[in-house]
Coordinates of C-alpha atoms in Angstrom, one line a residue:
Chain A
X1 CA -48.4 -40.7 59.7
X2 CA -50.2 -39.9 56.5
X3 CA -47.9 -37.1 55.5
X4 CA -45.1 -39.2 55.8
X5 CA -47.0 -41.5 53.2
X6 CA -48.1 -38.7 51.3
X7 CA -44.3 -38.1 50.3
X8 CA -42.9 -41.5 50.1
X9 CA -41.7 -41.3 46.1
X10 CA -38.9 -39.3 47.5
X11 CA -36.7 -42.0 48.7
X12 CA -34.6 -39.7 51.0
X13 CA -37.7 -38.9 53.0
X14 CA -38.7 -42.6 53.8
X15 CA -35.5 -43.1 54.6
X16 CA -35.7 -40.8 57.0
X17 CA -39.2 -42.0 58.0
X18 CA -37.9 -45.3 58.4
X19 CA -35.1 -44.4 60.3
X20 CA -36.6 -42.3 63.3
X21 CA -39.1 -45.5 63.1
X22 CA -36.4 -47.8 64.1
X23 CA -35.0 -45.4 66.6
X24 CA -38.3 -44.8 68.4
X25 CA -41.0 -46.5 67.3
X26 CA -43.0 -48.3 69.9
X27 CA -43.0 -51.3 68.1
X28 CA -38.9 -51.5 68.1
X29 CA -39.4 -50.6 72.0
X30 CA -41.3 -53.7 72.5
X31 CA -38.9 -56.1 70.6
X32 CA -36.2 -54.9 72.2
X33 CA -37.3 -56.3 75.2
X34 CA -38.7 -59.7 73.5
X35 CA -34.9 -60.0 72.4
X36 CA -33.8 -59.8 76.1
X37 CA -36.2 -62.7 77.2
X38 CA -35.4 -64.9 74.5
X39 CA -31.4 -64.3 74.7
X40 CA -32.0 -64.9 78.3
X41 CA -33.9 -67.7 77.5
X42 CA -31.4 -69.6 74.6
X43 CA -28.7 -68.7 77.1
X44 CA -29.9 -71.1 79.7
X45 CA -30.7 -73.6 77.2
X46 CA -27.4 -74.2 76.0
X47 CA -26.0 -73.8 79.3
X48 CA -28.4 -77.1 80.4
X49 CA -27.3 -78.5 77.6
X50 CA -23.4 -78.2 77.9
X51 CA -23.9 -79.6 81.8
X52 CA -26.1 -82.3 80.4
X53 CA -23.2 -83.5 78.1
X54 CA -20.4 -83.5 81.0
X55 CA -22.7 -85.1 82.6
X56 CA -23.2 -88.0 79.9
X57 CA -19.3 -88.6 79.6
X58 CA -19.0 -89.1 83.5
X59 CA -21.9 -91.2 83.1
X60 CA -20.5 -92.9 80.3
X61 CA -16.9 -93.7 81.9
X62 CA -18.6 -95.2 84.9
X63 CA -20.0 -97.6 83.4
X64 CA -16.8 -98.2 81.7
X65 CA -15.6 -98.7 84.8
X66 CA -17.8 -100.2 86.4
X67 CA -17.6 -103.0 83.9
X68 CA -14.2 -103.8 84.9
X69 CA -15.5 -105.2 88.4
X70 CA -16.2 -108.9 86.4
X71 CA -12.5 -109.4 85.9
X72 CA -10.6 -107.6 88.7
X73 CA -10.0 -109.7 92.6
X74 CA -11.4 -106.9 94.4
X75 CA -14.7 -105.4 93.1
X76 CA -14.7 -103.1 96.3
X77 CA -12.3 -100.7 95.0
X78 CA -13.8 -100.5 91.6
X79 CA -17.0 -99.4 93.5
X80 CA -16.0 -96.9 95.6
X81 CA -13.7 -95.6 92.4
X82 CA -17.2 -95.7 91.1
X83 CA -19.0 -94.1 93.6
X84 CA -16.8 -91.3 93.7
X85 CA -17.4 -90.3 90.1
X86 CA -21.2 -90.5 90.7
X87 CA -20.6 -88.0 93.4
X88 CA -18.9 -85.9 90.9
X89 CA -22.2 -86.5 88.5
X90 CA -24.8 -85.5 91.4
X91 CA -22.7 -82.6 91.8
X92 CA -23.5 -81.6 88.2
X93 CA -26.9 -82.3 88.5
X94 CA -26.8 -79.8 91.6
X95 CA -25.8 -77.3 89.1
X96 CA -28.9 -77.8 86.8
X97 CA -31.3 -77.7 89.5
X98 CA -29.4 -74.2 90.3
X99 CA -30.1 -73.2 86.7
X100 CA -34.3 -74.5 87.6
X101 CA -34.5 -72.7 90.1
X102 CA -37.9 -70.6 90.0
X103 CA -38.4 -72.1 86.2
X104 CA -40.4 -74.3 84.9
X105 CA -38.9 -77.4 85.0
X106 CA -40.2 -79.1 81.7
X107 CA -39.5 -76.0 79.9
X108 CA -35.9 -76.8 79.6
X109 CA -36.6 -80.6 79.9
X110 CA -35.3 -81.3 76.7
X111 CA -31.9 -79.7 77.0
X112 CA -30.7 -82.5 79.9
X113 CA -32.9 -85.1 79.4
X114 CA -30.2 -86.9 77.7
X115 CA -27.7 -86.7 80.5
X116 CA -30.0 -87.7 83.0
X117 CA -31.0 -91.3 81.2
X118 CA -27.2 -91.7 81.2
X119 CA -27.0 -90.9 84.8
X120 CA -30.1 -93.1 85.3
X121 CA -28.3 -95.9 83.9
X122 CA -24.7 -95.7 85.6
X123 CA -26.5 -95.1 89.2
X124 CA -28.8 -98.2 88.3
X125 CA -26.1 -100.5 87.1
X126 CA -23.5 -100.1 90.4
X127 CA -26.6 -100.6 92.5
X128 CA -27.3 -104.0 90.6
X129 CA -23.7 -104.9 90.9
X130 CA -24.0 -104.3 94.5
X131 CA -27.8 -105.3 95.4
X132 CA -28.1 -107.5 93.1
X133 CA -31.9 -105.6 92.7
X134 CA -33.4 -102.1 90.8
X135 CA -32.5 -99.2 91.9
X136 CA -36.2 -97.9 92.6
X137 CA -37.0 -94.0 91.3
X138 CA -37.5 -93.1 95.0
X139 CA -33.8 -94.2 96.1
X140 CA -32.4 -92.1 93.0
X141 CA -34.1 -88.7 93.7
X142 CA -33.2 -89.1 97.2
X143 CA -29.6 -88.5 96.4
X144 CA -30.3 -85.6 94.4
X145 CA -31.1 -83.2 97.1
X146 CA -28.6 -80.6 97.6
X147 CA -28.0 -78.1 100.9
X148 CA -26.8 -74.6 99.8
X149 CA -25.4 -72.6 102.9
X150 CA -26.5 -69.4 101.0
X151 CA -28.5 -66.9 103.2
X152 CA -31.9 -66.0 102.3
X153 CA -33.7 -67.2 99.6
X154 CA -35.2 -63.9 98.0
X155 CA -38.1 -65.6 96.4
X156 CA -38.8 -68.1 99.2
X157 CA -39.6 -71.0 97.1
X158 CA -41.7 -73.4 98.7
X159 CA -39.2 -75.8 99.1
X160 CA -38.7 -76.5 102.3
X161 CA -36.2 -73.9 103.5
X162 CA -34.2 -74.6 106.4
X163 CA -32.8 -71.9 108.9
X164 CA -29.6 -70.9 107.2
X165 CA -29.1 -73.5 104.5
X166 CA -31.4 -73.7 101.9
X167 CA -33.0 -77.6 100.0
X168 CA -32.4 -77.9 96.4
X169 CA -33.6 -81.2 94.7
X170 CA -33.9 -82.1 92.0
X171 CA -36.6 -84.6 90.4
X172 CA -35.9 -87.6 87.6
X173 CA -38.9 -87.8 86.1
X174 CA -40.7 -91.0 85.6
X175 CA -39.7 -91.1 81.7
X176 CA -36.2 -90.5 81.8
X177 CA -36.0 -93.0 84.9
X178 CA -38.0 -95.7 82.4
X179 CA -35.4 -94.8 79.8
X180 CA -32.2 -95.2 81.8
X181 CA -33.3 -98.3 82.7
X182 CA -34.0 -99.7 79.2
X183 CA -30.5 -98.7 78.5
X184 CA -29.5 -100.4 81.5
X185 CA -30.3 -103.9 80.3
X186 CA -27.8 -103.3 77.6
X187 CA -24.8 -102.8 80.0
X188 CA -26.0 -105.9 81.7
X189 CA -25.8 -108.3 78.5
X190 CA -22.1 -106.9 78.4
X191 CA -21.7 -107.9 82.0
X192 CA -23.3 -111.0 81.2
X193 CA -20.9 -112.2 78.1
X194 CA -18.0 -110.8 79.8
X195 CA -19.1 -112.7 82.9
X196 CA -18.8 -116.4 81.2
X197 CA -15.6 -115.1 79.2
X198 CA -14.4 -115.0 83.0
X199 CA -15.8 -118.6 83.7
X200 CA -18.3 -117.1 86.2
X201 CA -21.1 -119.2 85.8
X202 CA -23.9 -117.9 88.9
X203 CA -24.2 -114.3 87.1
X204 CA -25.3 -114.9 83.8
X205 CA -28.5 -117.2 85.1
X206 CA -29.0 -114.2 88.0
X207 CA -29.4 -111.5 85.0
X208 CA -31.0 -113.7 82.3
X209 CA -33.8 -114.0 85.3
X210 CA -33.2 -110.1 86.0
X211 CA -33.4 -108.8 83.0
X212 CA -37.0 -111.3 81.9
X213 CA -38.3 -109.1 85.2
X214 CA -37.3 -106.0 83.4
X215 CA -38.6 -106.9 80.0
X216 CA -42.3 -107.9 81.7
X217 CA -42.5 -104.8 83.4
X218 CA -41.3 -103.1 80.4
X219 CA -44.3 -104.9 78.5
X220 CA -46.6 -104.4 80.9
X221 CA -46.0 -100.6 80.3
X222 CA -46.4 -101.4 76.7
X223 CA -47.2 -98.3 74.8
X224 CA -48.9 -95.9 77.6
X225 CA -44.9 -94.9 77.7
X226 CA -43.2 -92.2 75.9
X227 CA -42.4 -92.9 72.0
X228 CA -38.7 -93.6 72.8
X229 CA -40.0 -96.7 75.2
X230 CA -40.9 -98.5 72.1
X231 CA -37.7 -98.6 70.4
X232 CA -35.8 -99.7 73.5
X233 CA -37.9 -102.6 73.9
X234 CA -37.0 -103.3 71.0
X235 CA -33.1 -103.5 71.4
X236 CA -33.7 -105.4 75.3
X237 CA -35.7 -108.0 73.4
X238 CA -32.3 -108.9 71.0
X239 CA -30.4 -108.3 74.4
X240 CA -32.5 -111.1 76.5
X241 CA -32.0 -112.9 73.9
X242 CA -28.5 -112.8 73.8
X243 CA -28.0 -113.8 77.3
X244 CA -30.7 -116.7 77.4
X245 CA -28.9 -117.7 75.1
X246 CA -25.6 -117.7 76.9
X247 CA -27.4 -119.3 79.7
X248 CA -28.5 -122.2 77.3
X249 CA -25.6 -122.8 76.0
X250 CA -23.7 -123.1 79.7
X251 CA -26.5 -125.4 80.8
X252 CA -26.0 -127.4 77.6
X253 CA -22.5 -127.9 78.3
X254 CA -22.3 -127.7 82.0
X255 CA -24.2 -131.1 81.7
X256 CA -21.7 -132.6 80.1
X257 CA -19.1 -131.8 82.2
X258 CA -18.2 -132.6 86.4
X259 CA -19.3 -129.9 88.4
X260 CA -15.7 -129.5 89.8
X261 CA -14.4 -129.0 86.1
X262 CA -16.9 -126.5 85.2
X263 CA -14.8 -123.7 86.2
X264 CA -11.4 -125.2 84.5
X265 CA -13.5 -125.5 80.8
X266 CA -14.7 -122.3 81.2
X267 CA -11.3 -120.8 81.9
X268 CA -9.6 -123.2 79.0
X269 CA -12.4 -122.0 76.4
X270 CA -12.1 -118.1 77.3
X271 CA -10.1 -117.0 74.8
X272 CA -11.9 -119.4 71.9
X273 CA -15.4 -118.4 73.4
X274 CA -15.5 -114.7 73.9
X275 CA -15.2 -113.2 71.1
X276 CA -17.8 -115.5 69.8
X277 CA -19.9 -115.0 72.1
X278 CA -19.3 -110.9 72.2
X279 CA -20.8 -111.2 68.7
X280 CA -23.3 -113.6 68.9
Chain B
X1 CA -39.1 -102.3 95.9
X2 CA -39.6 -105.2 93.8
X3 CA -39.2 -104.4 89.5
X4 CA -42.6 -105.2 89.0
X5 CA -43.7 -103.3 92.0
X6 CA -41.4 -100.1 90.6
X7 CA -42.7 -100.9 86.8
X8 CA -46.7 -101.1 87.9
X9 CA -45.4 -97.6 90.2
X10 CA -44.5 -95.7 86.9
X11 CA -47.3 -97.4 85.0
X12 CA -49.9 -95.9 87.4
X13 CA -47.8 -92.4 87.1
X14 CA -47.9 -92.5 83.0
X15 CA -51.6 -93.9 82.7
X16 CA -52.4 -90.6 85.0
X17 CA -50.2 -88.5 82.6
X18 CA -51.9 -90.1 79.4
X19 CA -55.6 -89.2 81.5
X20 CA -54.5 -85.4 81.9
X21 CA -53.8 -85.7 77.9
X22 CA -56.9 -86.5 77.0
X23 CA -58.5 -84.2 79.1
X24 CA -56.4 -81.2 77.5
X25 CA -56.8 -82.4 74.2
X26 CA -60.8 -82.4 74.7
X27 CA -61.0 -78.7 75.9
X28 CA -58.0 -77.5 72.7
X29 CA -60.1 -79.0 70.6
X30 CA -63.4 -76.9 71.4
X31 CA -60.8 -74.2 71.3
X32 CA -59.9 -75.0 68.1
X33 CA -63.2 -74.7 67.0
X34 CA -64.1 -71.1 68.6
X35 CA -61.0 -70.0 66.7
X36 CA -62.5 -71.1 63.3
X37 CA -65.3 -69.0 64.2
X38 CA -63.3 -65.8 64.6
X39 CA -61.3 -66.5 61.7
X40 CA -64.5 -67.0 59.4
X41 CA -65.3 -63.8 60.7
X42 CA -62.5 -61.8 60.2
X43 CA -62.2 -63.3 56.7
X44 CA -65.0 -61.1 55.2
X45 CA -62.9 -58.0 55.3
X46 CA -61.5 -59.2 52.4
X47 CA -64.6 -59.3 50.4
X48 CA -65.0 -56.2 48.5
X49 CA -68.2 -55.3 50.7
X50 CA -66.4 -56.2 54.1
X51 CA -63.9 -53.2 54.0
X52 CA -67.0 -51.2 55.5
X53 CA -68.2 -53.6 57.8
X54 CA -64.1 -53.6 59.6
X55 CA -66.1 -52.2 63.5
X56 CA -68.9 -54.4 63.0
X57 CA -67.0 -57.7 62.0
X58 CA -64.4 -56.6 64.9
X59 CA -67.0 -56.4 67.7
X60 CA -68.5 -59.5 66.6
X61 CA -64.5 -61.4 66.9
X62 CA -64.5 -59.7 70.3
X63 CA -67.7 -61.1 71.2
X64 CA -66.3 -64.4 70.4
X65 CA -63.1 -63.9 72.3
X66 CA -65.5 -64.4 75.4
X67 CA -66.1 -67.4 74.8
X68 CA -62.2 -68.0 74.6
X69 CA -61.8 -66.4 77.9
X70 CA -64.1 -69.2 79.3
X71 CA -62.7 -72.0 77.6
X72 CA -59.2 -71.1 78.3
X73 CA -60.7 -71.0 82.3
X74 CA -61.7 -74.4 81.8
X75 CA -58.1 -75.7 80.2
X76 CA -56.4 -73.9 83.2
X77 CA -58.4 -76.1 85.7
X78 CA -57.4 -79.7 83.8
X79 CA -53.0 -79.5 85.2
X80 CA -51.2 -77.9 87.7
X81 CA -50.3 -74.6 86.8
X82 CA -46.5 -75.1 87.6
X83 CA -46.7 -77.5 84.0
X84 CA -47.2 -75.4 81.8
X85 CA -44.5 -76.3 79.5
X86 CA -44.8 -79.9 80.1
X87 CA -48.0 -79.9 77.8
X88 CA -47.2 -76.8 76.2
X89 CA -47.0 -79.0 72.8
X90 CA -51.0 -79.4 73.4
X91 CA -52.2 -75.4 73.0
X92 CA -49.1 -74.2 71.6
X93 CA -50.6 -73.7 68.4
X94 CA -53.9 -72.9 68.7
X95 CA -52.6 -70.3 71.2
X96 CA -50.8 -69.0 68.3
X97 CA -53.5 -68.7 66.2
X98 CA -55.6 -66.8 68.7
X99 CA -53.1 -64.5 69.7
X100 CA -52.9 -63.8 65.4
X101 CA -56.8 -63.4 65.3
X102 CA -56.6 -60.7 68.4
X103 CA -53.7 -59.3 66.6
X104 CA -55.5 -58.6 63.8
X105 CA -58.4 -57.6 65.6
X106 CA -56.8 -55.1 66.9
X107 CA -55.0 -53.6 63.7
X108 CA -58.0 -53.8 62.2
X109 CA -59.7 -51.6 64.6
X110 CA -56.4 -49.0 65.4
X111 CA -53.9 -49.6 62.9
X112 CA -51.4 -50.7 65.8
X113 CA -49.6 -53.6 66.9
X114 CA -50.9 -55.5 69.7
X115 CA -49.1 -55.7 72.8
X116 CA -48.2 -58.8 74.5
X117 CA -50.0 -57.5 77.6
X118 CA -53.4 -57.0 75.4
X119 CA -53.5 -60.4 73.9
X120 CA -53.3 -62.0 77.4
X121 CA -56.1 -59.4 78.3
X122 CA -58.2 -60.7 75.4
X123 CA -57.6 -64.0 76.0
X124 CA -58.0 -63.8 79.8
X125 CA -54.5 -65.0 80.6
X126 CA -51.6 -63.6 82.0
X127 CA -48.2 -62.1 80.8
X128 CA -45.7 -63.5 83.4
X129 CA -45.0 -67.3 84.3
X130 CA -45.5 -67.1 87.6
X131 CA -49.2 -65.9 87.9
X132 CA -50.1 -68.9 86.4
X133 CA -51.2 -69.7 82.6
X134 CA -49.4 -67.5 80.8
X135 CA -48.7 -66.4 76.8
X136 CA -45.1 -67.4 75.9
X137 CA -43.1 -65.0 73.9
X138 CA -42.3 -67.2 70.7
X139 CA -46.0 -68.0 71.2
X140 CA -46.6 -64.3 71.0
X141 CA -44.4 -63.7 68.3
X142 CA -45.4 -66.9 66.1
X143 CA -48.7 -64.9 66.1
X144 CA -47.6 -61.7 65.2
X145 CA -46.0 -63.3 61.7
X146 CA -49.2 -64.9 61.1
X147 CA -51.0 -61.6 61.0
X148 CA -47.8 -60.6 58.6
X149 CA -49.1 -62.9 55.9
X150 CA -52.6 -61.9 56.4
X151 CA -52.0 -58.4 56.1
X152 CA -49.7 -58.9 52.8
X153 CA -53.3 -60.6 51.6
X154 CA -55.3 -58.0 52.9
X155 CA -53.2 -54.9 50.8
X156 CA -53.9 -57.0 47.6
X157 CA -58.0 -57.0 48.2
X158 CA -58.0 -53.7 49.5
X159 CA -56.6 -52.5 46.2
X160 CA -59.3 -54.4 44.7
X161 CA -62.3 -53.1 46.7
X162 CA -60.4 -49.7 45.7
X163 CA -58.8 -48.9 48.7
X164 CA -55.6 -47.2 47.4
X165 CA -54.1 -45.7 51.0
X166 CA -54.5 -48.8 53.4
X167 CA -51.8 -50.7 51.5
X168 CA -49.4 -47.8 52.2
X169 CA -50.7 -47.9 55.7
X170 CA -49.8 -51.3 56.3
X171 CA -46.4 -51.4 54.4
X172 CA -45.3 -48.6 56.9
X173 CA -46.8 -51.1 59.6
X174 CA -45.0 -54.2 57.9
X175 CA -41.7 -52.6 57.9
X176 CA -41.7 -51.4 61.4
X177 CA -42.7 -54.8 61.9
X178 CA -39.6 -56.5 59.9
X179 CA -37.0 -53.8 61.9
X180 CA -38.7 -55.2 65.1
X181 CA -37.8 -58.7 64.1
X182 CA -34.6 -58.3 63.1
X183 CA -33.3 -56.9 66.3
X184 CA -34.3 -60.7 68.0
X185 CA -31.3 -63.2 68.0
X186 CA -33.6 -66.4 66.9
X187 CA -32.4 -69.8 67.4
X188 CA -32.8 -72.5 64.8
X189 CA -36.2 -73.3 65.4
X190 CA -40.4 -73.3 64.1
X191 CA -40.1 -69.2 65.2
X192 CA -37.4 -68.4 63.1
X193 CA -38.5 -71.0 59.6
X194 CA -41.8 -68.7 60.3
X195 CA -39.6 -65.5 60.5
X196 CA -37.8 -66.0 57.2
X197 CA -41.2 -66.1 55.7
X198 CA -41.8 -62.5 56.6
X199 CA -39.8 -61.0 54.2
X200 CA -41.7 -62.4 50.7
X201 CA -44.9 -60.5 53.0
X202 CA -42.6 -57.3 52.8
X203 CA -42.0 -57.7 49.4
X204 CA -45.5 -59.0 48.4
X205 CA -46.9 -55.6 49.8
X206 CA -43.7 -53.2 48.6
X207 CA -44.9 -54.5 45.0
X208 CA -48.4 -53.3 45.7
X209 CA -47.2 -49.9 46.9
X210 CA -45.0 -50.0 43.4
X211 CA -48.0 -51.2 41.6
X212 CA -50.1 -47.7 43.1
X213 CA -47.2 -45.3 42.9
X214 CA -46.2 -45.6 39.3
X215 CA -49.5 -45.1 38.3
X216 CA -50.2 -42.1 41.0
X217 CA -52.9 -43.9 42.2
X218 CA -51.5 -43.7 45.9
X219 CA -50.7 -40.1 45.6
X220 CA -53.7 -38.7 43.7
X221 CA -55.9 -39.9 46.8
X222 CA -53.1 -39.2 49.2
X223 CA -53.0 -35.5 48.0
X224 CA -56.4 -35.3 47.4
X225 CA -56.9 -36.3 51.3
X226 CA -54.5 -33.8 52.7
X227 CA -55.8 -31.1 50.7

């Protein structure tokens, strides 16, 4: 090592030096395998990540669909059309907890989180368009366990491995569950305004009192949540708002009007009232 | 399940989380202050005087890396060990500064880069995930560029307290150091803004080496040693 030092004015020798370092140096040996873990590593990452944003825009185009259900005759077929894409979702999710398998699960949190809050949110709004009720964490995770026919499991991960087929599930954490169902509440002021546009006058009073059950709960929680729990609340205040308001102004004018006519108004004033009330 | 039932359910789950926390934060912060310590320690090699004291100064560190050991036993017993990386955030960096201080422990007493497998020795941890609390890589690596900048420092004093071969020493180091890092594919991230920092190090130290050459300074005692 000295020697080598000893001669280092002549730049052709420490180039030399330097060279053989790179080749063999211990040092070099060691990164070399550093580079495989983290390649490894950022691999799966933005793998998570790319299933995590397919999983968003299926997410995101059930709810589209799912909003239709308010002005189509039969919400029945909008469902099931609805269920089937959630099917298509879980699938996905299947494919993450694949990816998990034998990591640490909050390692990679960060790269689906954001898919999962969408899912959170589609799942959540067809079961209150069905139920009428919240979706409870319990009733989501239990859909998200998957059976692989594969043979052994080498590792034998202490998941509960059945003869044969081998238990994969996957677990929405308590945050991300919170989250989805902050945005939630938004969906459901849509389906509220769009509701009245429709001269439906039972829904908006059922989700103005829904949504005041979400918004206790969700101050009740208060700030012992995560940091993003904070903004939200802020956004399902304006949307409570909105639809008590809606559910004022029905009242106000419901009273002025015979029962029996209700509906007729509400159908006359559509077209004047929605896009009022859209922006209101 | 009622909402308020399923809101006071996740309340109960994040108030447990936010306990955990606090516990964590409690034993990091006793961590924290043990790595003070070391550091203060190690600081005096670059007093003029220290440069003699470098075996004494590193069995006293080591000394103090037992208390680690213990403390780091007592963080391992406050979560499960399958979270790691769900309060990594909470020891990240003070892990990173401990792995530095072993690092340059361990220069300081053989002139060689620690291994990831001896930091996790010296801190009484482990090298793998799966056996439990482990040292991550960028972790590892954070630490290693830490002991970078402190070594750029150290060249400069050592010149001082008259010292003319260790800053050849440790550019020979430094560079083997820099090829290492450049063969990693880093990912925008904290790792990589600390990365780009290791090449003003290079450079701080080539100057030095400059500084000795042109005025033989290097060479006279280099010679004058292999003679």
């Amino acid at each position: 090592m000295n020697k080598r030092d000893g001669e280092g004015s002549s730049r052709k020798n420490a180039d030399a030096a330097r060279e053989q370092s790179i080749s063999s140096s211990p040092v070099v040996a060691a990164f070399k395998v550093f580079q495989q873990e983290l390649d490894t590593k950022h691999d799966k990452y933005e793998r998570l990540v790319k299933i995590s944003r397919d999983i968003t825009i299926e997410s995101k185009r059930t709810i589209f669909l799912l909003h239709r259900v308010t002005n189509v005759p039969n919400t029945e077929d909008v469902l099931k059309e609805a269920d089937l894409k959630l099917e298509g979702v879980r699938q996905k999710i299947g494919q993450i907890a694949e990816e998990l398998r034998g990591e640490d699960f909050y390692q990679f949190h960060r790269a689906f989180t954001p898919g999962i809050q969408e899912y959170v949110e589609a799942v959540s709004f067809s079961h209150y368009i069905r139920h009428r009720s919240l979706i409870s964490l319990e009733e989501i995770n239990a859909r998200l366990v998957y059976m692989r026919a594969e043979g052994v499991d080498p590792k034998g991960s202490g998941e509960g491995v059945a003869p044969g087929a081998q238990v994969l599930t996957f677990h929405v954490t308590p945050s991300d569950y919170l989250l989805g169902v902050a945005d939630l509440t938004g969906e459901l002021m849509r389906m509220c305004i769009s509701s009245v546009g429709n001269g439906d006058i039972d829904t908006p009073f059922q989700l103005s009192q829904f949504l005041r059950q979400i918004h206790d709960g969700f101050s009740y929680i208060g700030n012992t949540g995560p940091y993003e729990v904070s903004k939200k609340l802020h956004t399902l205040r304006q949307s409570l708002g909105k639809v008590e308001d809606a559910c004022y102004t029905l009242r106000v004018r419901g009273s002025e009007i015979p029962k029996h006519m209700l509906a007729d108004v509400f159908c006359s004033r559509t077209a004047l009232l929605d896009p009022d009330e859209g922006v209101a | 399940m009622s909402v308020t039932e399923m809101f006071s359910y996740i309340q109960g789950f994040l108030s447990a989380d936010q306990d955990v926390r606090e516990e964590i934060r409690k034993v990091v912060q006793g961590l924290e202050q043990t790595a003070r310590e070391i550091l203060t320690v190690l600081q005096s090699v670059h007093q003029p005087s220290g440069f003699k004291e470098i075996p004494s100064k590193c069995a006293k560190a080591r000394e103090l890396f037992c208390t680690v050991k213990t403390q780091i036993g007592d963080l391992k017993t406050k979560f499960p060990a399958e979270q790691y990386y769900r309060f990594h955030e909470h020891w990240r960096f003070v892990l990173q500064r401990l792995t530095f201080l072993a690092a340059f422990v361990v220069y300081l007493e053989s002139e060689n880069l620690v291994t990831r497998e001896e930091v996790a020795q010296i801190l009484g941890i482990e090298v793998v995930r799966e056996k439990g609390f482990h040292l991550d890589v960028e972790d590892y690596l954070a630490g290693v560029l830490i002991m970078a900048s402190e070594l750029s420092r150290l060249a400069v004093n050592s010149v001082t307290a008259g010292d003319y071969n260790r800053p050849l020493r440790i550019s020979n180091f430094i560079n083997d150091l820099d090829s290492g890092f450049r063969l990693l594919n880093l990912k925008n991230d904290p790792l990589r803004k600390r990365y780009d920092g290791l090449k003003y190090d290079v450079k701080k130290i080539e100057e030095v080496v400059y500084d000795l050459s042109i005025r033989g300074l290097a060479k006279e005692s280099e010679s004058s040693g292999d003679k």
